[in-house]
Coordinates of C-alpha atoms in Angstrom, one line a residue:
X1 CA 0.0 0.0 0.0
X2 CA 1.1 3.7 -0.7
X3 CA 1.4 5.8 2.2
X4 CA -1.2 9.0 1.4
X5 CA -0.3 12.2 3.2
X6 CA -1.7 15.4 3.7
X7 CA 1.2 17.0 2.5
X8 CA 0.8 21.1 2.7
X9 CA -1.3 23.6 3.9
X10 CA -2.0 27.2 3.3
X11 CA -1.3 29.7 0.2
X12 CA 2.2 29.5 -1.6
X13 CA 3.7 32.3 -3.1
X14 CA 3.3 30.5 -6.8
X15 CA -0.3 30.7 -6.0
X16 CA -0.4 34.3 -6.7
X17 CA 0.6 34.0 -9.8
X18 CA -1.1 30.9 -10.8
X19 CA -0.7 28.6 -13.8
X20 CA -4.1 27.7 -15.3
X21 CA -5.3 23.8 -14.3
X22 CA -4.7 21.3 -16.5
X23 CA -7.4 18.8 -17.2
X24 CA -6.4 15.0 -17.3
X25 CA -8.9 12.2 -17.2
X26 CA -9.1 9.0 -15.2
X27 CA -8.1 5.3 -16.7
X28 CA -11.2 4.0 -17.7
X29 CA -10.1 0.0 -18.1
X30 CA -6.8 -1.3 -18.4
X31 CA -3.9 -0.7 -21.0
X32 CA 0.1 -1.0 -21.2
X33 CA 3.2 1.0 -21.5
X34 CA 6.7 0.9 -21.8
X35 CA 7.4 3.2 -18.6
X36 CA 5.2 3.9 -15.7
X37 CA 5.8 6.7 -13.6
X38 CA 3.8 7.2 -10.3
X39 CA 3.7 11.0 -9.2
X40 CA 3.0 14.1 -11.6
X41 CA 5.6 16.5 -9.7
X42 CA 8.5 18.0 -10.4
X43 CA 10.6 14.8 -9.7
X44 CA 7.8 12.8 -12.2
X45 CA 7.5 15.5 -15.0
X46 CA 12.0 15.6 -15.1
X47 CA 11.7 11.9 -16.0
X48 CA 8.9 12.0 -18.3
X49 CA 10.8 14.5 -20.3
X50 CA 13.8 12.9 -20.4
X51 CA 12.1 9.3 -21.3
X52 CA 9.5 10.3 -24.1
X53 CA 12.3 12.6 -25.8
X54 CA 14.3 9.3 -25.4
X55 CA 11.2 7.8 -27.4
X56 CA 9.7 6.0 -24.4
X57 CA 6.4 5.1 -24.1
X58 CA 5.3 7.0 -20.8
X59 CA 2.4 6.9 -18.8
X60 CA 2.1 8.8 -15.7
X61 CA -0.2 8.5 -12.8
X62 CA -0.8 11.1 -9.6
X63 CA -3.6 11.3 -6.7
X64 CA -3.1 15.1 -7.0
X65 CA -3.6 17.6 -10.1
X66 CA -0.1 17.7 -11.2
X67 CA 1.8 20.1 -9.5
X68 CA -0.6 20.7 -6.1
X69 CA 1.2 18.5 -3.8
X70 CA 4.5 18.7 -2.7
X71 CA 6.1 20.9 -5.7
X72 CA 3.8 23.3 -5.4
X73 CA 4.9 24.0 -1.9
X74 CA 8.9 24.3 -2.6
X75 CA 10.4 27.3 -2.4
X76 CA 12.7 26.3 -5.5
X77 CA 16.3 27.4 -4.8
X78 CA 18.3 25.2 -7.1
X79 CA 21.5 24.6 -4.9
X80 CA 24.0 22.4 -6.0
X81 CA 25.2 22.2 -2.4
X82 CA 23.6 19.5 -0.3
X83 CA 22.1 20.0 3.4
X84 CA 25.2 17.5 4.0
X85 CA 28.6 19.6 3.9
X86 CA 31.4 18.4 2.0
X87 CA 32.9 17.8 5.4
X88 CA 30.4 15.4 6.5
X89 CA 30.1 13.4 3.4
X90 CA 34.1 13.5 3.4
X91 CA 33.7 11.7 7.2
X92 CA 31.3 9.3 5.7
X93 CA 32.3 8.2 1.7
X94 CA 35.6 9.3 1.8
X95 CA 36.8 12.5 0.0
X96 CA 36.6 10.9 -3.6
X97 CA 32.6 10.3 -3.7
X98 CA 32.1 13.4 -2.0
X99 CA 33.4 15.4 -3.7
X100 CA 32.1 13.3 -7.0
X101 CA 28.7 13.5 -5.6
X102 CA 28.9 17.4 -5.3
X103 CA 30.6 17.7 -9.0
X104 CA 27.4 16.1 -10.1
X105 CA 25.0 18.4 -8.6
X106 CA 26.8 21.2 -9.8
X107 CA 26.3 19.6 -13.1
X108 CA 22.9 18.8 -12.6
X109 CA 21.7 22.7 -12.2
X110 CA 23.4 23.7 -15.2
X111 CA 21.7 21.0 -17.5
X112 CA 18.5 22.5 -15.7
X113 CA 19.2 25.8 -16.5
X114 CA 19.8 24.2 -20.3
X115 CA 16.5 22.3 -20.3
X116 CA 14.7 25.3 -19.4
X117 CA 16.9 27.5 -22.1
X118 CA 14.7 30.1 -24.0
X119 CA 11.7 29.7 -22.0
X120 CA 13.5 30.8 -18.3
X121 CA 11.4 33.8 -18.1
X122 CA 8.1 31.9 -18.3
X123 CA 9.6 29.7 -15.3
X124 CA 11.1 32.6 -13.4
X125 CA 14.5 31.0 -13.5
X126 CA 17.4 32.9 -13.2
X127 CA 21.2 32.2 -12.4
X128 CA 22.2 33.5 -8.7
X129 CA 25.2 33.0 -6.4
X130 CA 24.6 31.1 -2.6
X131 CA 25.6 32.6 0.1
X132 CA 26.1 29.8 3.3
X133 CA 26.1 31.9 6.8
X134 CA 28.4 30.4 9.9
X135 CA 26.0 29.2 12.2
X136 CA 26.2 26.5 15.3
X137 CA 26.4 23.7 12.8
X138 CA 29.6 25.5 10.7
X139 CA 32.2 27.8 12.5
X140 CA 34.3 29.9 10.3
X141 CA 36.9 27.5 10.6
X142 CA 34.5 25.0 9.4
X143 CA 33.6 27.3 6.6
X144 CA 37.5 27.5 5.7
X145 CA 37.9 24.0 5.9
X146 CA 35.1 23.3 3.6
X147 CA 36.0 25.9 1.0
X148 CA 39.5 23.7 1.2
X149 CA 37.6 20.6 0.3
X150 CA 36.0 22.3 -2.5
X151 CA 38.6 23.7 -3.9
X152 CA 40.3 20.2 -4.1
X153 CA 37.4 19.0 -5.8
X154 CA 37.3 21.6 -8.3
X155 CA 34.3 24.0 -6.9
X156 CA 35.8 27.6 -6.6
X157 CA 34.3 29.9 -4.5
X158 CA 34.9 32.9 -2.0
X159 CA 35.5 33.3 1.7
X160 CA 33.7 36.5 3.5
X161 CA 35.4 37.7 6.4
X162 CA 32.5 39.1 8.7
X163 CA 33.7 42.9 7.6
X164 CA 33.3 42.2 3.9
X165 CA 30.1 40.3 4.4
X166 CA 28.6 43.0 6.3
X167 CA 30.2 45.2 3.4
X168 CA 28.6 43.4 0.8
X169 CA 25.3 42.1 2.0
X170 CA 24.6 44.0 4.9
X171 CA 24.4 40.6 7.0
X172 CA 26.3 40.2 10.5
X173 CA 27.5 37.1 11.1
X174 CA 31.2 35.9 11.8
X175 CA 31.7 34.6 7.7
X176 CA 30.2 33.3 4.9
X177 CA 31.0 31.3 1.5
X178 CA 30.2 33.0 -1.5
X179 CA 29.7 30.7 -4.9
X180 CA 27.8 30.8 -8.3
X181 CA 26.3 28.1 -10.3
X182 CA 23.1 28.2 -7.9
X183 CA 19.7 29.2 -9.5
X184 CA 16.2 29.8 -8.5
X185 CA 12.9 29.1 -10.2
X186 CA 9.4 28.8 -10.0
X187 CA 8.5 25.3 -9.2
X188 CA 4.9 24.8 -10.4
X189 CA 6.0 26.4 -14.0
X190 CA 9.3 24.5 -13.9
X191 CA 7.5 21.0 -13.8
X192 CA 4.7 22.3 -15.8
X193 CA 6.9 22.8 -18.8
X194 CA 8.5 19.9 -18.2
X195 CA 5.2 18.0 -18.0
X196 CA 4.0 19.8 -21.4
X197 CA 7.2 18.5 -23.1
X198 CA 6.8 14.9 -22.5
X199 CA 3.2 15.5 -23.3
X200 CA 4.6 17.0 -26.4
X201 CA 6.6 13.5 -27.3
X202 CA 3.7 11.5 -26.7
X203 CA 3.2 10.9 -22.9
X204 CA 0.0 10.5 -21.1
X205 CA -0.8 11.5 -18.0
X206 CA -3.8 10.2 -15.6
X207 CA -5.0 12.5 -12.5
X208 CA -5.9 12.5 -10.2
X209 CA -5.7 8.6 -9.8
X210 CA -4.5 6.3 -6.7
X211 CA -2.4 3.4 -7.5
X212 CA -3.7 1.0 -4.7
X213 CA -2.1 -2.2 -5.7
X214 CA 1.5 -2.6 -7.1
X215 CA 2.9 -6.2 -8.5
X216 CA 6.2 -5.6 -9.7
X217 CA 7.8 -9.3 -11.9
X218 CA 10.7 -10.6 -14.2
X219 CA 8.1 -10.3 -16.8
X220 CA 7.2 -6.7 -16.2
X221 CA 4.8 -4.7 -13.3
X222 CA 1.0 -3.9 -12.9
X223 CA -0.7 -2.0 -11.1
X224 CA -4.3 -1.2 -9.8
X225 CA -6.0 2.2 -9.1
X226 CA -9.2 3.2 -6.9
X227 CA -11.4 3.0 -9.3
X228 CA -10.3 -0.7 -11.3
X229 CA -8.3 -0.1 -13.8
X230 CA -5.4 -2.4 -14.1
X231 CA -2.3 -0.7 -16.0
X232 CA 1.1 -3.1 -17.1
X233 CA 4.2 -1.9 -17.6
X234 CA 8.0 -2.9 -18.6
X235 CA 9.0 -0.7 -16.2
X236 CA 8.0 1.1 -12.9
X237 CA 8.9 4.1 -11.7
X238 CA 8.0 5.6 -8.3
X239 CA 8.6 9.1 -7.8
X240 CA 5.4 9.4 -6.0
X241 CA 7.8 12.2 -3.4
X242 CA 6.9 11.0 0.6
X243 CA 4.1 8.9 -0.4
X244 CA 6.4 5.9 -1.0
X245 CA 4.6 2.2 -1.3
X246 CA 5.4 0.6 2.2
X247 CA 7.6 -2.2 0.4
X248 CA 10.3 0.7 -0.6
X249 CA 13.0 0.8 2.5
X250 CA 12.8 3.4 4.4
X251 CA 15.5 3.1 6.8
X252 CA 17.5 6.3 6.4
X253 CA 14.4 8.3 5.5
X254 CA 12.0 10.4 7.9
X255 CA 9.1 12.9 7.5
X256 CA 9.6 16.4 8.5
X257 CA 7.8 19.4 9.0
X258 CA 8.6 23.0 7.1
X259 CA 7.2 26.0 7.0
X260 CA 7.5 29.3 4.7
X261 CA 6.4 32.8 4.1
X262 CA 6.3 35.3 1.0
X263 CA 6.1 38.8 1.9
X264 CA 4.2 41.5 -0.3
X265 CA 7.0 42.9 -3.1
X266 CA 9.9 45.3 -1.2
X267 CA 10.3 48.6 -2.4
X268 CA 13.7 49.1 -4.5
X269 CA 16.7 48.8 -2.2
X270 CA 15.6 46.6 0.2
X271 CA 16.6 43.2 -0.9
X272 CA 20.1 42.2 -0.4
X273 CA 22.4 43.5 -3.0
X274 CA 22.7 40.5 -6.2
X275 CA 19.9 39.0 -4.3
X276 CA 22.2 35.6 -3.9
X277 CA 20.8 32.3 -2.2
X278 CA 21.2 32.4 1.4
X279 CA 21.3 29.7 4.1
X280 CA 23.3 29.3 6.9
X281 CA 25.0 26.0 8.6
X282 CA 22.7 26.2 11.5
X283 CA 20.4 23.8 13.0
X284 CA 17.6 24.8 12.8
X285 CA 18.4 26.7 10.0
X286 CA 16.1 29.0 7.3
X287 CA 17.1 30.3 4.1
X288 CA 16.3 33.0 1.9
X289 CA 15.2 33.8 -1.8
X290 CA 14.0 36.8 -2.9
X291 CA 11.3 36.5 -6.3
X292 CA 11.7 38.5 -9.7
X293 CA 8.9 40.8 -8.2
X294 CA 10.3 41.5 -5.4
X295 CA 9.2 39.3 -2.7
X296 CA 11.2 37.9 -0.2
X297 CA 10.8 33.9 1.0
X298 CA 11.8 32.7 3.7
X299 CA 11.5 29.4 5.0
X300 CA 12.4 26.8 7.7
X301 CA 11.9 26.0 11.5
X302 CA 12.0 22.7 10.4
X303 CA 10.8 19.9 13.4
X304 CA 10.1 16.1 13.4
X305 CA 6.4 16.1 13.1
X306 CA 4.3 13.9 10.8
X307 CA 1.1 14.9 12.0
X308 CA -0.6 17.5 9.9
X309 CA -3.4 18.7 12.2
X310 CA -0.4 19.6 14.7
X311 CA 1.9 20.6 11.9
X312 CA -1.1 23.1 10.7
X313 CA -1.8 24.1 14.1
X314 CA 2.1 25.6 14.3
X315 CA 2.0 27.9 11.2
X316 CA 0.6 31.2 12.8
X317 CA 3.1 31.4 15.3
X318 CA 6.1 29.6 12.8
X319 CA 5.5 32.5 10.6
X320 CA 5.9 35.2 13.5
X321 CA 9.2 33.5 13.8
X322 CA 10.2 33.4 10.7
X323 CA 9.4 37.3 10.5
X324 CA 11.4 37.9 13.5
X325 CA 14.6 36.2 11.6
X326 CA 13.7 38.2 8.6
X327 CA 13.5 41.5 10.6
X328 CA 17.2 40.4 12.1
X329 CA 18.6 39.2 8.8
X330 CA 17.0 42.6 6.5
X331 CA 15.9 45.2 8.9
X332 CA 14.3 47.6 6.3
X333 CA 12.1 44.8 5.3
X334 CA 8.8 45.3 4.9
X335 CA 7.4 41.9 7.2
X336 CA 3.8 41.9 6.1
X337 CA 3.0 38.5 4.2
X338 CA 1.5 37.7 1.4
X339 CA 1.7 33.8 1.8
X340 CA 2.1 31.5 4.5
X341 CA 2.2 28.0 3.9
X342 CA 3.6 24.8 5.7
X343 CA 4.1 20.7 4.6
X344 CA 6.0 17.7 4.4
X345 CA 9.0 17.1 3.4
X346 CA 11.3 14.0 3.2
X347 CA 15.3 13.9 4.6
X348 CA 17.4 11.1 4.8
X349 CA 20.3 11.2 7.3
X350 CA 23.4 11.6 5.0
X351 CA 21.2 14.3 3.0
X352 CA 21.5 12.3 0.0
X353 CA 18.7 11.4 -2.6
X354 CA 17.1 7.3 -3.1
X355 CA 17.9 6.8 -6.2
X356 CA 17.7 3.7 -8.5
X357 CA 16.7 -0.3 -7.9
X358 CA 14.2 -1.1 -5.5
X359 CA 15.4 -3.9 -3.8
X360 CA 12.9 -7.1 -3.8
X361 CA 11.0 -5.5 -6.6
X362 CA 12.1 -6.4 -10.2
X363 CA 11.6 -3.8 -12.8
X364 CA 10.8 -1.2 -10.2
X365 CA 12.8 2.0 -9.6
X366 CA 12.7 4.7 -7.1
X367 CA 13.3 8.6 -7.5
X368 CA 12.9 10.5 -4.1
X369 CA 14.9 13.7 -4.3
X370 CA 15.0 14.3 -0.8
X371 CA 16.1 17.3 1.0
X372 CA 16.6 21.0 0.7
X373 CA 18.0 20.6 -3.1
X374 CA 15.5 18.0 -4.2
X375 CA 14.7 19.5 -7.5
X376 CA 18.1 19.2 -8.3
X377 CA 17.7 15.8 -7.4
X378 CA 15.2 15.0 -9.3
X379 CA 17.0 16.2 -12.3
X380 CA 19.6 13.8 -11.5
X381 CA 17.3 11.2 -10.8
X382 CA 16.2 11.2 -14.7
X383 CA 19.6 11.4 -16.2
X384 CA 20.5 8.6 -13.7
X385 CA 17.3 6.1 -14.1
X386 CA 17.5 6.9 -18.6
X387 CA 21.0 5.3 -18.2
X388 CA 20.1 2.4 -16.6
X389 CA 17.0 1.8 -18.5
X390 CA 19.0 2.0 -21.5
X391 CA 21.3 -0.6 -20.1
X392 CA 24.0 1.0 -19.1
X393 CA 25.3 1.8 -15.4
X394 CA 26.4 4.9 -13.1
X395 CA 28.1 5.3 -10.3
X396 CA 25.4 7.0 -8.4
X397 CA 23.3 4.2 -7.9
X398 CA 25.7 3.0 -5.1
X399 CA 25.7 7.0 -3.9
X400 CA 21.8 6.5 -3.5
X401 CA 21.1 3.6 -3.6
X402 CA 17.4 3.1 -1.6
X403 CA 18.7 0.2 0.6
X404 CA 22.4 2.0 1.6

């Protein structure tokens, strides 16, 4: 059985400038495909994409209206750095595959950023730097150290004393590191064009439908919805986000609580200068984004709660906080919000995606881009699964592999 969540609450910024819905119908009977893919996000429409270009047949199945669930509540800063520091993954894989592993994301954001190509100003997408604060998690000779181990790896970047990053930010904390190749985006128009371009090649998609019944063989996989249809594929792929089937492992996985505001546009001046990607080594932590009109989003107060009604119950005085940290981070701000909005997310302990085979299941592969860069994740995730379904192998299966 599929775990079903309720997985966010409130008004998101993206809601304010809203997509029109799409209109997809229910199976009616049963049918075949080469590729099934279970969930119609942003981790679902990157794989879609990449498979019907490839000349796939693709099918793809939600509960939701693509795009209402969990991608619509991301606030969609395209880090290639992971929640886990190159210092922690060094203590864990060794420098090699850490530093590997971080190569590939930065790789991953720029073949987003090619994907989306001419049409980046219907997705809001635009190029910016990150800027990672010293917090309790990171001192500043953390900060060094880790600028060290990505220098060795090949990722260039800057150290901010805390004069020059008052200087140049106006923020005041001890240091910082300053690097490009980060990007920000709007989510729901990200997977949307995504979604259209498989679409485009020939894919179908079926929502809002739930799979009740999966039956994955050597032979191939079927599956069964609410209302009876039974659909068989060659392949199966779940990328259903923190509604995983209960027979995926879930060992290293856990459901947390977020929660995020949007406040009404700033006047000129007010956002930080570049407007960069900010998030400090802190725990708990909260980031920062500002949108292209103006807003500024910030988000976190992350806690280990998977019950929604008590979850919910948090966001009036989770936003007050998060205003407080706004007002300390950008005192000119203007706090009143526009959108408030609080769900589930997923996180794994190493901070690293699941990825690939699902063990026990033939012909059945998972794509959870976990944590506070899963969009680039799920990028990954279909360059990653196209390889293998074509038959050939990568090295990141044993990075994220489900059952690691």
């Amino acid at each position: 059985m599929t775990q079903t969540l309720d997985l966010r609450t409130g008004r998101t910024v993206w809601e304010i400038d809203p997509l029109a819905p799409s209109a997809f119908s229910a199976p009616q009977g049963g049918f075949s495909t080469d590729v099934l893919i279970v969930g119609a996000g942003i981790t679902g429409a990157f794989i879609a994409e990449r498979l019907a270009r490839a000349g796939r047949t693709v099918v793809v199945l939600d509960r939701h209206a693509p795009q209402k669930a969990s991608t619509s509540a991301s606030t969609a800063l395209l880090q290639w750095e992971i929640d886990t520091p190159m210092l922690g993954l060094e203590d864990r894989l060794g420098f090699e595959t850490a530093a590997a592993i971080y190569r590939r994301s930065v790789d991953a954001v720029r073949e987003i950023g090619a994907l989306v190509g001419p049409h980046a100003a219907l997705c809001r997408f635009d190029w910016r730097d990150t800027l990672y604060l010293s917090g309790n998690e990171l001192d500043p000779a953390d900060l060094r150290e880790e600028r060290r181990l990505r220098a060795h790896a090949g990722i260039h970047g800057d150290y901010l004393e805390q004069f020059e990053l008052r200087g140049r930010f106006g923020f005041d904390r001890e240091a910082a590191l300053l690097y490009g190749g980060s990007a920000q985006v709007n989510p729901v128009r990200l997977a949307r064009l995504m979604l259209d371009r498989a679409i485009a090649h020939g894919a179908r998609v079926i929502s809002p439908t739930l799979v009740t019944r999966y039956d994955c063989g050597l032979q191939g996989v079927t599956v069964g919805t609410e209302d009876g249809a039974e659909i068989g594929a060659q392949v199966l792929i779940l990328a259903n986000g923190y509604e995983m089937p209960d027979f995926v492992p879930a060992g290293r996985h856990e459901i947390v609580s977020t929660w995020a505001v949007a406040t009404v546009p700033q006047t000129p001046g007010v956002v930080w200068p570049q407007a960069p990607l900010v998030w400090e080594a802190a725990d708990p932590y909260c980031y920062m984004r500002a949108t292209a009109d103006g807003r500024i989003i910030i988000g976190g107060e992350d806690e280990p709660i998977t019950d929604a009604a008590r979850r919910d119950a948090l966001s009036a005085a989770k936003a007050q906080t998060l205003q407080g940290k706004l007002k300390g981070f950008v005192p000119d701000a203007d706090l009143a919000l526009d959108a408030v909005w609080t769900g589930f997310f997923g996180a794994t302990d190493d901070g690293l995606p699941m990825i690939g085979p699902v063990p026990g299941q033939p012909n059945c592969y998972a794509a959870f881009g976990y944590g506070g860069n899963g969009i680039t994740f799920s990028a990954m995730a279909a360059g990653i699964l196209a390889t293998l379904l074509a038959g050939g192998t990568d090295p990141a299966t044993e990075w994220f592999a489900v059952d690691r």
